[in-house]
CSV table of C-alpha atoms in Angstrom, one decimal:
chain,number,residue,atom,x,y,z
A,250,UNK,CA,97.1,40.9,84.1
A,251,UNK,CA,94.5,42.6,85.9
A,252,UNK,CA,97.4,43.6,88.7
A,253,UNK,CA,99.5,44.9,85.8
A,254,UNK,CA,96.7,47.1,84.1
A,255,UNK,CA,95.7,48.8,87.9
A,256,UNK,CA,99.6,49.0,89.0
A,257,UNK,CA,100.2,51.1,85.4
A,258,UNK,CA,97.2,53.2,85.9
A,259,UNK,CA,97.7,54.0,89.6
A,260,UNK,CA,101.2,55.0,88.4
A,261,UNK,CA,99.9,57.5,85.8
A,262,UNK,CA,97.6,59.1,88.5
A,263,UNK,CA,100.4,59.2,90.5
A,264,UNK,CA,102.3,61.2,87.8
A,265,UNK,CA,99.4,63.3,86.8
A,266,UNK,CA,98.8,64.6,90.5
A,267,UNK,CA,102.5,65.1,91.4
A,268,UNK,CA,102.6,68.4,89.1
A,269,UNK,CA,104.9,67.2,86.4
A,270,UNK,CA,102.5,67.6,83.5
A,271,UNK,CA,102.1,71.3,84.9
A,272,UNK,CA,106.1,72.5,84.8
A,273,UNK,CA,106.3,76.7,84.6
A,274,UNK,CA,107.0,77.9,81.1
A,275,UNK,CA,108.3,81.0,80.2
A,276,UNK,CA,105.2,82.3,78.6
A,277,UNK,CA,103.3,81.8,81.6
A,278,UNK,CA,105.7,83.1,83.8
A,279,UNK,CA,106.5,86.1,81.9
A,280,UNK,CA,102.1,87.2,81.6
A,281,UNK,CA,102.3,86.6,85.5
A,282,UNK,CA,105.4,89.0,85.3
A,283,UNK,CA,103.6,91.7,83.4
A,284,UNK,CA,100.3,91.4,85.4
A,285,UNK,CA,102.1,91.9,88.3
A,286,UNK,CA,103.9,95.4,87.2
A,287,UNK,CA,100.2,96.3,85.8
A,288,UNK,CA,98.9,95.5,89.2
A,289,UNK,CA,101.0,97.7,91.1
A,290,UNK,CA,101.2,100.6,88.7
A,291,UNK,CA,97.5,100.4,89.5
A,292,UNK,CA,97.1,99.7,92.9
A,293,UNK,CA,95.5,102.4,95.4
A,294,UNK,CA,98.5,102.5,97.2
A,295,UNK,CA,101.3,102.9,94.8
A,296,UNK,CA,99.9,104.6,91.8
A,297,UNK,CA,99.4,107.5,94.5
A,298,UNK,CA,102.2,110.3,92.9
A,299,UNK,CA,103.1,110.6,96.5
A,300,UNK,CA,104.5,107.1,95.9
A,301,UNK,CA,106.8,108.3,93.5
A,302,UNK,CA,106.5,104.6,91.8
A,303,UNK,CA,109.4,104.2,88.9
A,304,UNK,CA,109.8,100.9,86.4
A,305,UNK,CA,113.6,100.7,86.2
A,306,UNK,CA,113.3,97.8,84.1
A,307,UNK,CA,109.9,96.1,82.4
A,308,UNK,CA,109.9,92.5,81.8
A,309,UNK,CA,109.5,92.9,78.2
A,310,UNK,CA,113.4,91.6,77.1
A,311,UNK,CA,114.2,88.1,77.0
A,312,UNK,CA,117.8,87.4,79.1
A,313,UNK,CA,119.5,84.2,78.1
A,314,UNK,CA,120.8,82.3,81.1
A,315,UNK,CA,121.3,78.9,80.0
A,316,UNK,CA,121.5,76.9,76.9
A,317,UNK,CA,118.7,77.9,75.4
A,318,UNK,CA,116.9,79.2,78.3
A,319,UNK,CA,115.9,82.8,78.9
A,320,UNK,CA,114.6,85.0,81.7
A,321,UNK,CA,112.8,88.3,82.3
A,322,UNK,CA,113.5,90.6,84.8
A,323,UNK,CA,111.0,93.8,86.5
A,324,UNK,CA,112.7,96.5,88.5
A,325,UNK,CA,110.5,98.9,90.3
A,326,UNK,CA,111.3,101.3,92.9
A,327,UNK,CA,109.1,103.7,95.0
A,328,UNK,CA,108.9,105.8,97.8
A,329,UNK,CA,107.1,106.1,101.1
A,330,UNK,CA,108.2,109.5,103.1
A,331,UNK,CA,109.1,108.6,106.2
A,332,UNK,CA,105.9,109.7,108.8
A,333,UNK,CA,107.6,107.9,112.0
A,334,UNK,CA,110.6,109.5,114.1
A,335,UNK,CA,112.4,106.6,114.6
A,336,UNK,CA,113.7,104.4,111.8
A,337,UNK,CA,112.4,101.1,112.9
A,338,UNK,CA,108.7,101.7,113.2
A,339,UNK,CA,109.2,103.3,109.7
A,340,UNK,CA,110.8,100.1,108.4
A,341,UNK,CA,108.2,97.8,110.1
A,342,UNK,CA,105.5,100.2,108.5
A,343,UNK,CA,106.7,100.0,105.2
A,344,UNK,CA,107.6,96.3,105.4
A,345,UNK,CA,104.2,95.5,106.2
A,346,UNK,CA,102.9,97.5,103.3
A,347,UNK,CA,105.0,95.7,100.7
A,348,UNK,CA,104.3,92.2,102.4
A,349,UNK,CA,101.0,92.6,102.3
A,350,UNK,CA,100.6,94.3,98.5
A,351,UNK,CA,102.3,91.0,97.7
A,352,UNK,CA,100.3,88.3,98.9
A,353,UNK,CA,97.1,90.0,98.6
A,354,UNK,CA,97.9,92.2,95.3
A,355,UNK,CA,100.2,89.5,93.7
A,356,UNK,CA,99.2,86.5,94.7
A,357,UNK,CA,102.7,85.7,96.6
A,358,UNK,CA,104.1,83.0,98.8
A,359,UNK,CA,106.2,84.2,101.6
A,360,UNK,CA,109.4,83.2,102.2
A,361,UNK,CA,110.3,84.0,105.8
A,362,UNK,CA,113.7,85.1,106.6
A,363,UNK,CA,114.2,85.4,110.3
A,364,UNK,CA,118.1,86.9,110.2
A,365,UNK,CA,116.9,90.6,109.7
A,366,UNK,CA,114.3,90.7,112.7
A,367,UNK,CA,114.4,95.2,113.4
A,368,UNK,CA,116.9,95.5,111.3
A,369,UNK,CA,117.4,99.5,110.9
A,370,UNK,CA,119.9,99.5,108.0
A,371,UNK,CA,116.9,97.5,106.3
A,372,UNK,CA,114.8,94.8,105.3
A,373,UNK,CA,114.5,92.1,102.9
A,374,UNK,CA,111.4,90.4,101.8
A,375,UNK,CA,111.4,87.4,99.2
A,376,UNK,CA,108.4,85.6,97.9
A,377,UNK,CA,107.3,82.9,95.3
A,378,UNK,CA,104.6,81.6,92.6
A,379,UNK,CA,104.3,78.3,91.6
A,380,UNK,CA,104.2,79.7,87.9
A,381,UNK,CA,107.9,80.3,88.3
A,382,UNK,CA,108.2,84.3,89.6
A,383,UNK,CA,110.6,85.0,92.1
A,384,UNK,CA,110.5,88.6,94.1
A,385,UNK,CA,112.5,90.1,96.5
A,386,UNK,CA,112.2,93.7,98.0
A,387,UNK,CA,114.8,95.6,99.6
A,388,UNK,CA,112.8,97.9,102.4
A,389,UNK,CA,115.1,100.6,102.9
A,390,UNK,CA,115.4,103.4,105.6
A,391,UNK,CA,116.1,105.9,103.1
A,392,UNK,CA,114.6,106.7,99.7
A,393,UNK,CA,113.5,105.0,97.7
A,394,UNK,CA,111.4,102.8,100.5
A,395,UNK,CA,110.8,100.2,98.4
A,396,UNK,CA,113.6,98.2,95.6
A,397,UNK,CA,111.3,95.3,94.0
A,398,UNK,CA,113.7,93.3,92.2
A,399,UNK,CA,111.1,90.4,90.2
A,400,UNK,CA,112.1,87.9,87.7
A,401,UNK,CA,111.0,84.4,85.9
A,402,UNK,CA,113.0,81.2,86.4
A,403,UNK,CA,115.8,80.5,83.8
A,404,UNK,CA,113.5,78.6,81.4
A,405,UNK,CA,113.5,77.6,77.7
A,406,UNK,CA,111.3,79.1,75.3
């Protein structure tokens, strides 16, 4: 008996640690969605006018896509006028911007992709939270610099 009651408890610890009591919903992923535009319309870097920072689309619209799941979605665009003659130390530049607004800013896990490299037609940058936020950025030699394309997972409500 005694084997049974420590087997059924070390099972439940074991379920309680592995993160399945802790799944993403939609309603924290969509606050994490809306801090995240908030953070970046304030951030020293892009809410410079210079920046030229636009919200193409704000997460504030529930997008079904599933059986009775729904996702929200945050465009944002902006600029960075091009300070270095050639195109790739531009695009490393601005890369490393955007990279770094998002881990340090955002609170973002990286996703490496190693098939752009120097890239000159452009860069792509895609990261992660837990809470069920995926980003990628499109760094792009021409304007505008940045294309942050962010949305929640496809969760129910």
């Amino acid at each position: 008996m005694r084997f049974v009651r420590l087997l059924t408890m070390g099972l439940a610890l074991a379920l309680a640690s592995s993160g399945c009591a802790s799944e993403p919903t939609l309603d924290k992923a969509i606050t994490e969605l809306q801090k995240d535009m908030q953070r970046l319309e304030t951030d020293d870097v892009f809410k410079n006018p210079l920046m030229n920072l636009r919200v193409l689309q704000r997460p504030d619209i529930d997008i079904p896509c599933d059986k009775e799941k729904f996702k929200r979605v945050l465009r944002i665009t902006a600029d960075d006028k091009r300070k270095a003659t050639d195109i790739d130390s531009h695009l490393d530049q601005a890369e490393g911007v955007m990279a770094g607004t998002l881990v340090n800013e955002l609170g973002y896990k990286m996703e490496h992709s190693f098939t752009e490299g120097d890239a000159e037609e452009g860069r792509f940058i895609h990261g992660l939270k837990e809470v069920g936020v995926v980003v990628s950025v499109y760094v792009a030699p021409e304007a505008p610099t940045w294309r942050l394309h962010a949305e929640t997972s496809c969760l129910p409500k």
